[in-house]
XYZ file of C-alpha atoms in Angstrom:
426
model
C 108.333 77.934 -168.323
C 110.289 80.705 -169.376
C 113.981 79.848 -169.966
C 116.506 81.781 -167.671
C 118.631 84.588 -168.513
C 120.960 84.305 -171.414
C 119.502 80.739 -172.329
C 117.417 81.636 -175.486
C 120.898 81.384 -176.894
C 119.731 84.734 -179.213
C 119.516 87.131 -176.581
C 122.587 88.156 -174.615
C 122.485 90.289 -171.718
C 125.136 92.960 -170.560
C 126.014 93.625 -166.866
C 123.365 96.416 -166.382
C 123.701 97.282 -162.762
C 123.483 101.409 -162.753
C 126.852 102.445 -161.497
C 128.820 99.237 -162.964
C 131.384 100.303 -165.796
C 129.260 98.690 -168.703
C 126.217 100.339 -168.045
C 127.707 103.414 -167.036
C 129.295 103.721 -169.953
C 126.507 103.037 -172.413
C 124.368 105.749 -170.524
C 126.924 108.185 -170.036
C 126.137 108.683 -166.174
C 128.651 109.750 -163.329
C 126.180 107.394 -160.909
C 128.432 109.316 -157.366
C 127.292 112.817 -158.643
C 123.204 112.227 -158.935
C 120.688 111.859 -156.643
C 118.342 108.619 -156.050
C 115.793 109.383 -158.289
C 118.259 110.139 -160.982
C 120.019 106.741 -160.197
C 117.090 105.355 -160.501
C 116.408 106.951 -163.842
C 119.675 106.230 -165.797
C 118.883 102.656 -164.105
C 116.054 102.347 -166.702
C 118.330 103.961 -169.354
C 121.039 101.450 -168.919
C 118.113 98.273 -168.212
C 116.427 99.584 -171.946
C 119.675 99.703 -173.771
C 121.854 96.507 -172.402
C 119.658 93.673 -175.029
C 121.727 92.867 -178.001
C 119.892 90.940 -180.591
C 121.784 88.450 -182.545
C 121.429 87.683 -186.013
C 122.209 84.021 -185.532
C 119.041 82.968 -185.475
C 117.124 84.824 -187.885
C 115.567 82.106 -190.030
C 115.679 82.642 -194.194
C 112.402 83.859 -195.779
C 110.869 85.032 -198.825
C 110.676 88.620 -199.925
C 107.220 88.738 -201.966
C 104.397 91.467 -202.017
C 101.738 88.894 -201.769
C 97.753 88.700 -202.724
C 94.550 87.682 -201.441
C 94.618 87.861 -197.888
C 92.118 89.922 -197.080
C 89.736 88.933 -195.196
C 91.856 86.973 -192.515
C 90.123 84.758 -190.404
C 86.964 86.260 -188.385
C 88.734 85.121 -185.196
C 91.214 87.511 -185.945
C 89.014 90.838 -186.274
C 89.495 93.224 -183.078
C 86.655 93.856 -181.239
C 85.348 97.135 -180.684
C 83.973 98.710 -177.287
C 82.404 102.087 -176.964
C 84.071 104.584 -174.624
C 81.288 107.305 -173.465
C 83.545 110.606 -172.913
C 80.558 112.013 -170.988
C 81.273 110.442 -168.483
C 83.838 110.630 -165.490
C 86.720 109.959 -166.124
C 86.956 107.240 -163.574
C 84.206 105.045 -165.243
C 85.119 105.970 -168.541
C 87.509 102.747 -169.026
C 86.030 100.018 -166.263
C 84.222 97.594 -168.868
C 87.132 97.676 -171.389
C 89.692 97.174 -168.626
C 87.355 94.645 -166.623
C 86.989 91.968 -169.537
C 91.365 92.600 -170.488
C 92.394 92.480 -166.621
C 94.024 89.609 -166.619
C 95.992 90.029 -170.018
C 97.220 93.405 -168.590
C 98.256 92.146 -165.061
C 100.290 89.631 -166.868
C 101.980 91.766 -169.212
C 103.154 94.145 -166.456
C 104.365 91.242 -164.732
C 106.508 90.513 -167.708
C 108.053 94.118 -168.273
C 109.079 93.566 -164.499
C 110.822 90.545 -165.395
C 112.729 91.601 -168.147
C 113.904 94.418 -165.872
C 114.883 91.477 -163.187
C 116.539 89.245 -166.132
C 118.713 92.434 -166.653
C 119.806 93.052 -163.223
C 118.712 92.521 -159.691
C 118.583 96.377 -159.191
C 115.858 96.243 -161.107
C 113.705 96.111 -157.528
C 114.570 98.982 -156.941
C 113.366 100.533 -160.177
C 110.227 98.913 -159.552
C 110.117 100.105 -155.453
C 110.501 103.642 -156.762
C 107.802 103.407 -159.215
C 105.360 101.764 -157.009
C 106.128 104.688 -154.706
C 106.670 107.579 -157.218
C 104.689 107.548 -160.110
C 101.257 107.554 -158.217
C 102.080 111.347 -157.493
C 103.406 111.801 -160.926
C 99.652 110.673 -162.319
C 98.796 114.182 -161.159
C 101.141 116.330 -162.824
C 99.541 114.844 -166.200
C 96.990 117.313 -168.117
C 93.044 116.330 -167.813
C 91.420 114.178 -168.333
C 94.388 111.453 -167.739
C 94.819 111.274 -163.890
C 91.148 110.253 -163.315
C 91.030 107.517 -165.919
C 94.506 106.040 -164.573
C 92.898 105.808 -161.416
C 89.289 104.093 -162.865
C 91.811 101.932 -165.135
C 93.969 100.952 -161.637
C 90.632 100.075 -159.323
C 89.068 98.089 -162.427
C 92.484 96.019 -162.761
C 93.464 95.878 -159.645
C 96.548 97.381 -160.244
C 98.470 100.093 -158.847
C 97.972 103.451 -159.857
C 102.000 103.805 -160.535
C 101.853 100.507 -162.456
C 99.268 102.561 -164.560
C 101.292 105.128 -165.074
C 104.130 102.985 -165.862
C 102.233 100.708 -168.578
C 100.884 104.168 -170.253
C 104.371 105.233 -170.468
C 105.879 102.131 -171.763
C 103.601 103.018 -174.877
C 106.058 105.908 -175.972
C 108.743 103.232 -176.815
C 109.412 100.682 -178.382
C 107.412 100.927 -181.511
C 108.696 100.108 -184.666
C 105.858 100.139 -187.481
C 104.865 101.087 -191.442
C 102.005 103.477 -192.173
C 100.705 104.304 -195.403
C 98.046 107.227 -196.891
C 97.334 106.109 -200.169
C 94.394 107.222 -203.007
C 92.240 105.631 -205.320
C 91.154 106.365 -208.704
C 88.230 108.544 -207.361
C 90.470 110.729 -204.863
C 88.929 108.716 -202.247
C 91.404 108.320 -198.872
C 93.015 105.145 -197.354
C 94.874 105.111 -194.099
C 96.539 102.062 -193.469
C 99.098 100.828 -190.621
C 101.177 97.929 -188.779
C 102.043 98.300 -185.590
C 105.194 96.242 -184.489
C 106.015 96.562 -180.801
C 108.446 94.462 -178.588
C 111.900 95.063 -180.226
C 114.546 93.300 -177.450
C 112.199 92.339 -175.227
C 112.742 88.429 -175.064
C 113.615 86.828 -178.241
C 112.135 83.122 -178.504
C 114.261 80.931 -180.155
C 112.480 77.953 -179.490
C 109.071 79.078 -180.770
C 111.225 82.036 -183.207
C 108.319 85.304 -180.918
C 109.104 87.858 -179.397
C 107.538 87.800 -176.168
C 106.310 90.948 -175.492
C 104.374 90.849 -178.948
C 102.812 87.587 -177.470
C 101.729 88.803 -174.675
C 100.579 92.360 -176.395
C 97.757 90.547 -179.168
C 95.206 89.903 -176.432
C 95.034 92.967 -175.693
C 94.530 95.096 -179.246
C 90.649 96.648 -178.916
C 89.048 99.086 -180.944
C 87.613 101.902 -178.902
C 84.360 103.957 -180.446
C 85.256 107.163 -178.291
C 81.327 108.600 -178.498
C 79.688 112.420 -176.524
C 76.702 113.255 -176.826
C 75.473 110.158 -177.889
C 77.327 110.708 -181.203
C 80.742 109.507 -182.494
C 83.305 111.344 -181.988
C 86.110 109.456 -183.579
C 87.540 105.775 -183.553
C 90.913 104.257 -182.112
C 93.237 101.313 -182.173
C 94.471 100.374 -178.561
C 95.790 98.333 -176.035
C 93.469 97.825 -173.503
C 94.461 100.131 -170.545
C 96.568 102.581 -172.749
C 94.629 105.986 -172.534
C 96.765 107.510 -176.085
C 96.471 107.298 -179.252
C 98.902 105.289 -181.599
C 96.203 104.938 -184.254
C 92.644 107.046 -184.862
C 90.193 108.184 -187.980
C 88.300 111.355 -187.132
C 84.976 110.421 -189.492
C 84.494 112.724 -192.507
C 87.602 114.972 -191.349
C 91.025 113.455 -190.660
C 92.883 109.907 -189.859
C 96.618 109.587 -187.850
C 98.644 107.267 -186.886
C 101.947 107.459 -185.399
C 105.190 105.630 -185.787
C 108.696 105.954 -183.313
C 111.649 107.757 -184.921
C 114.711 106.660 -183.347
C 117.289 109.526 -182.374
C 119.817 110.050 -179.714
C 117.719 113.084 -178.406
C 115.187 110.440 -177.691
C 112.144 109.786 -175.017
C 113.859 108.070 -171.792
C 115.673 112.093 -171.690
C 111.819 113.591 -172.092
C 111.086 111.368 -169.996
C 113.641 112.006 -167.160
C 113.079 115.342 -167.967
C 108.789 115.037 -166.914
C 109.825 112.946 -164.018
C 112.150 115.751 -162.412
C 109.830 118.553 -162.688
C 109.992 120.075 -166.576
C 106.268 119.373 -167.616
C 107.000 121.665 -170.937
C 106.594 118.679 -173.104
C 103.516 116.577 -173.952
C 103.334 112.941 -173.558
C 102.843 111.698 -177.262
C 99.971 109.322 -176.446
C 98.545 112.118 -174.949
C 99.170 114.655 -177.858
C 97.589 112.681 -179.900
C 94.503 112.006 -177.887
C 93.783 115.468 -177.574
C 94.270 116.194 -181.318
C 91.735 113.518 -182.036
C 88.955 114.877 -179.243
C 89.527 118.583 -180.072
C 90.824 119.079 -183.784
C 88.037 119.986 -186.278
C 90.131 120.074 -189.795
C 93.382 118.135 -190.853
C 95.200 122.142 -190.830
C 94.405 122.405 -187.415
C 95.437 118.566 -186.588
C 98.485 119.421 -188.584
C 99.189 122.331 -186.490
C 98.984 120.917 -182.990
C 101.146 118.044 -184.143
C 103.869 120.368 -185.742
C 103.446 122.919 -183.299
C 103.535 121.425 -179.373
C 106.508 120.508 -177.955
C 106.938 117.081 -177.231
C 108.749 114.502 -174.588
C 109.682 112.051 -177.344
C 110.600 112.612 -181.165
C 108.182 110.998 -183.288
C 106.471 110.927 -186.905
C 103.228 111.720 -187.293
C 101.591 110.203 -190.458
C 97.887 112.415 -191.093
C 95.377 112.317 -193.643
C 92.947 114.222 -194.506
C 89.576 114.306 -196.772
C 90.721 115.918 -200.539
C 92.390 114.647 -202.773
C 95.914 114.608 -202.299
C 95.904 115.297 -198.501
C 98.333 113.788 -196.572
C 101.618 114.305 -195.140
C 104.286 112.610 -192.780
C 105.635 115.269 -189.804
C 109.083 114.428 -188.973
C 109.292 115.430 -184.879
C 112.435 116.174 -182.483
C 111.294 116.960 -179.095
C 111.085 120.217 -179.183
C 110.481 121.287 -182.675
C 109.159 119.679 -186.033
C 112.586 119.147 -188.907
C 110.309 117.761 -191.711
C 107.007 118.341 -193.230
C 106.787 115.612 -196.215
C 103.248 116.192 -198.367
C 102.340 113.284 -200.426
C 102.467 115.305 -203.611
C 106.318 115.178 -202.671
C 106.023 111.479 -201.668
C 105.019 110.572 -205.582
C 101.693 112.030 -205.552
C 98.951 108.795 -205.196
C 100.374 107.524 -201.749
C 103.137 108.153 -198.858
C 104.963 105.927 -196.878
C 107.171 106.235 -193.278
C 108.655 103.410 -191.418
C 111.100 104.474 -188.743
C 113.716 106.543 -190.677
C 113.978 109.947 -191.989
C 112.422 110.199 -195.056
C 115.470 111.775 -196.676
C 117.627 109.145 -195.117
C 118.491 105.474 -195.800
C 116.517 103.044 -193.673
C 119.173 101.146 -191.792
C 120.037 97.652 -193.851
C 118.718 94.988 -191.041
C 115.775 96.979 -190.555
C 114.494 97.920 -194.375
C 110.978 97.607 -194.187
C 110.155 100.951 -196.577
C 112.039 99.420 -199.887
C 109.523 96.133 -199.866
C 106.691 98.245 -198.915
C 107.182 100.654 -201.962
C 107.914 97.710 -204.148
C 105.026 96.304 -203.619
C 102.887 99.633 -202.986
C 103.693 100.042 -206.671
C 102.704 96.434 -207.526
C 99.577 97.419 -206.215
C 99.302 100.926 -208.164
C 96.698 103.359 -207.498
C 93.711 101.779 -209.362
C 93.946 99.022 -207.263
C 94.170 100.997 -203.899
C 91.461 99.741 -201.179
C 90.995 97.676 -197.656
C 91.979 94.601 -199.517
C 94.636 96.256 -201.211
C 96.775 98.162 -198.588
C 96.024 94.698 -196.499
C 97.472 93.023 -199.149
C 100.981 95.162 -198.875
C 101.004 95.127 -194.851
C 100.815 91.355 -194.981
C 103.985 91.467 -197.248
C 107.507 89.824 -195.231
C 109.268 91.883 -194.151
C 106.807 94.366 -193.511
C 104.963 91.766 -191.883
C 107.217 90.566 -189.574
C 107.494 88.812 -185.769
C 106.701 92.525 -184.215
C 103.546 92.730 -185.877
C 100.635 92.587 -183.674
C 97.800 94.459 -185.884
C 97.319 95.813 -188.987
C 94.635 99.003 -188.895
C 92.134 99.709 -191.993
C 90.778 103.032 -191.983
C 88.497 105.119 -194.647
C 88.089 109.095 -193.529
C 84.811 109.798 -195.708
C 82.740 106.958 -194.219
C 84.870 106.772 -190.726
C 85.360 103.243 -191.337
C 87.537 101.551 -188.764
C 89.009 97.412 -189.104
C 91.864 96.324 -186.879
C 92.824 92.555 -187.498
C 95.735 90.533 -185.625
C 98.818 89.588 -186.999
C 101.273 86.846 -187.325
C 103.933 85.868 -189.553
C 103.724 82.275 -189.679
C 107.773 80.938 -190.696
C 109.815 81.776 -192.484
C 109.771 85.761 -191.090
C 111.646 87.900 -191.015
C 112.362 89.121 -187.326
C 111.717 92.806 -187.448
């Protein structure tokens, strides 16, 4: 049984009712001047932003860069389905979403009670949604409104519950992605993804929640047309973007958040209220991976299209030296880092600037260098680059998958996470 509000004793909760002083405050919203919908929408704003994580609990660990442990467990490799593009868009989804239903029912069930936990306004959030975001599935771009609708008959959800699960994808993702190269100029694309940051802190069992409930879920997806493949993805079954991809023989990408004030609940807000200028990042992404033939032209489209949410981008490509990390606002790329720049055999992004300190509880980049450089470039491979992402802190309690991927043979591994104790919360 989940413990109630405020009782984890490492999670405190704010008054986050939209027009009470505290939240108002921390939004910056004058709740008398704006309409429902935009109540409703600094209501999320203020719901998001009112967990404050203490530190009290964080148990001591050991900073190491170990070895050896790769392979994990065989019960821990992903599987893979095959998603056939040539079909409808409404079928393309119903087997993968079919065998996860239940594990995606119940982690929509959670998101809504977090949003209760925070304030009984919440239903109303949720009423909205349930009534809103179905006719916001078709303002998206094709071929996105007809697979949210197969994805919301096959798990008996509703189609704005869809919507709202593929959006919660643009948050909340705090991660470490390397491009590194061998000896032989041969390509390695490597990546954790750590998702669930505030969302229910377990002291008891020292999980996040969300992260629980998000494991079951991880699938690889063989996206084939034409009876050929077309590229390979890393996803959580029911999410339609892309978070992580290799392109066989031509490019790999994976994406990590970048935190900034000008950040994606304002895209967001923005998308909901009519300004469909900016692309969903999830579904950027997709559409680089179905469409670009080269890394320049994947490079351009991610450096190029304006966005709801600042992100970085983290691409490889096929030649030697090939990679770069794309620093993204919104509406306009600040930063294009090659890895010639980066120290010239691999490059490295967390969730900072790359010209920037990494903020001191969340220093996940000076371990990972320390121990990419441990490593060194003759040693660079799978077992390697495993090696590094299974390193505290970079492995941490977010964790939920660390991605393998090799551009010249299109070689694809996703294996599940977790950081037994002592580990390092984020």
């Amino acid at each position: 049984m989940r413990d109630k509000p405020g009782s984890r004793g490492s999670v405190h909760m704010l008054s986050c009712d939209a027009c009470d002083s505290d939240a108002s405050a921390l939004v910056g919203c004058h709740c008398t001047s704006l309409r429902p919908e935009e109540r409703m929408l600094w209501t999320v704003v203020a719901l998001m932003g009112c967990a404050v994580i203490s530190v009290a609990q964080i148990p001591k660990y050991n900073e190491s860069c170990v070895r050896g442990t790769y392979p994990p467990s065989p019960e821990k490799k992903v599987k893979t389905y095959v998603v056939n593009l040539d079909l409808p868009p409404e079928q393309r989804w119903t087997h993968v979403v079919e065998d996860k239903a239940v594990q995606i029912r119940n982690i929509l069930a959670e998101f809504k009670k977090y949003a209760l936990d925070w304030s009984p306004k919440a239903q109303g959030v949720i009423d909205w949604v349930d009534k809103n975001f179905p006719t916001l599935d078709k303002t998206l771009p094709y071929p996105f409104p007809g697979e949210m609708t197969g994805i919301s008959k096959a798990s008996g959800l509703k189609l704005g519950e869809v919507v709202l699960y593929n959006l919660f994808y643009e948050f909340f993702t705090v991660c470490t992605s390397i491009v590194a190269e061998d000896p032989t100029g041969k390509l390695f694309h490597a990546r954790n993804l750590d998702f669930g940051l505030f969302l229910g802190w377990d002291i008891k069992n020292n999980t996040w929640d969300i992260s629980e409930f998000l494991r079951p879920l991880i699938v690889n997806i063989e996206y084939t047309r034409g009876g050929k493949t077309l590229f390979k993805g890393v996803h959580f079954a029911g999410y339609v973007g892309i978070l992580t991809a290799v392109k066989p023989t031509l490019f790999t990408l994976s994406m990590d958040e970048r935190f900034n004030a000008d950040g994606g609940f304002i895209g967001i807000m923005e998308w909901v209220l009519g300004d469909h200028s900016g692309s969903w990042m999830g579904f950027l992404t997709r559409r680089v991976m179905e469409n670009a033939t080269s890394y320049e032209e994947a490079r351009d489209w991610l450096t190029q299209t304006e966005m709801l949410a600042p992100a970085y981008f983290i691409l490889g490509g096929n030649q030697s030296g090939e990679a770069c990390v794309i620093t993204r606002a919104r509406e306009k790329t600040l930063d294009v880092w090659p890895m010639a720049s980066a120290g010239g055999w691999y490059i490295l992004e967390t969730n900072y600037d790359h010209w920037e300190k990494p903020m001191v509880l969340d220093d996940r980049r000076t371990p990972a260098n320390k121990c990419m450089h441990k490593l060194t470039k003759q040693n660079v491979s799978v077992s390697g680059l495993f090696d590094v992402l299974s390193s505290i802190p970079v492995l941490n309690k977010l964790t939920t998958y660390t991605a393998l991927m090799q551009v010249d043979s299109g070689h694809l591994e996703t294996w599940i996470q977790y950081c037994k104790d002592p580990c390092f919360p984020w």
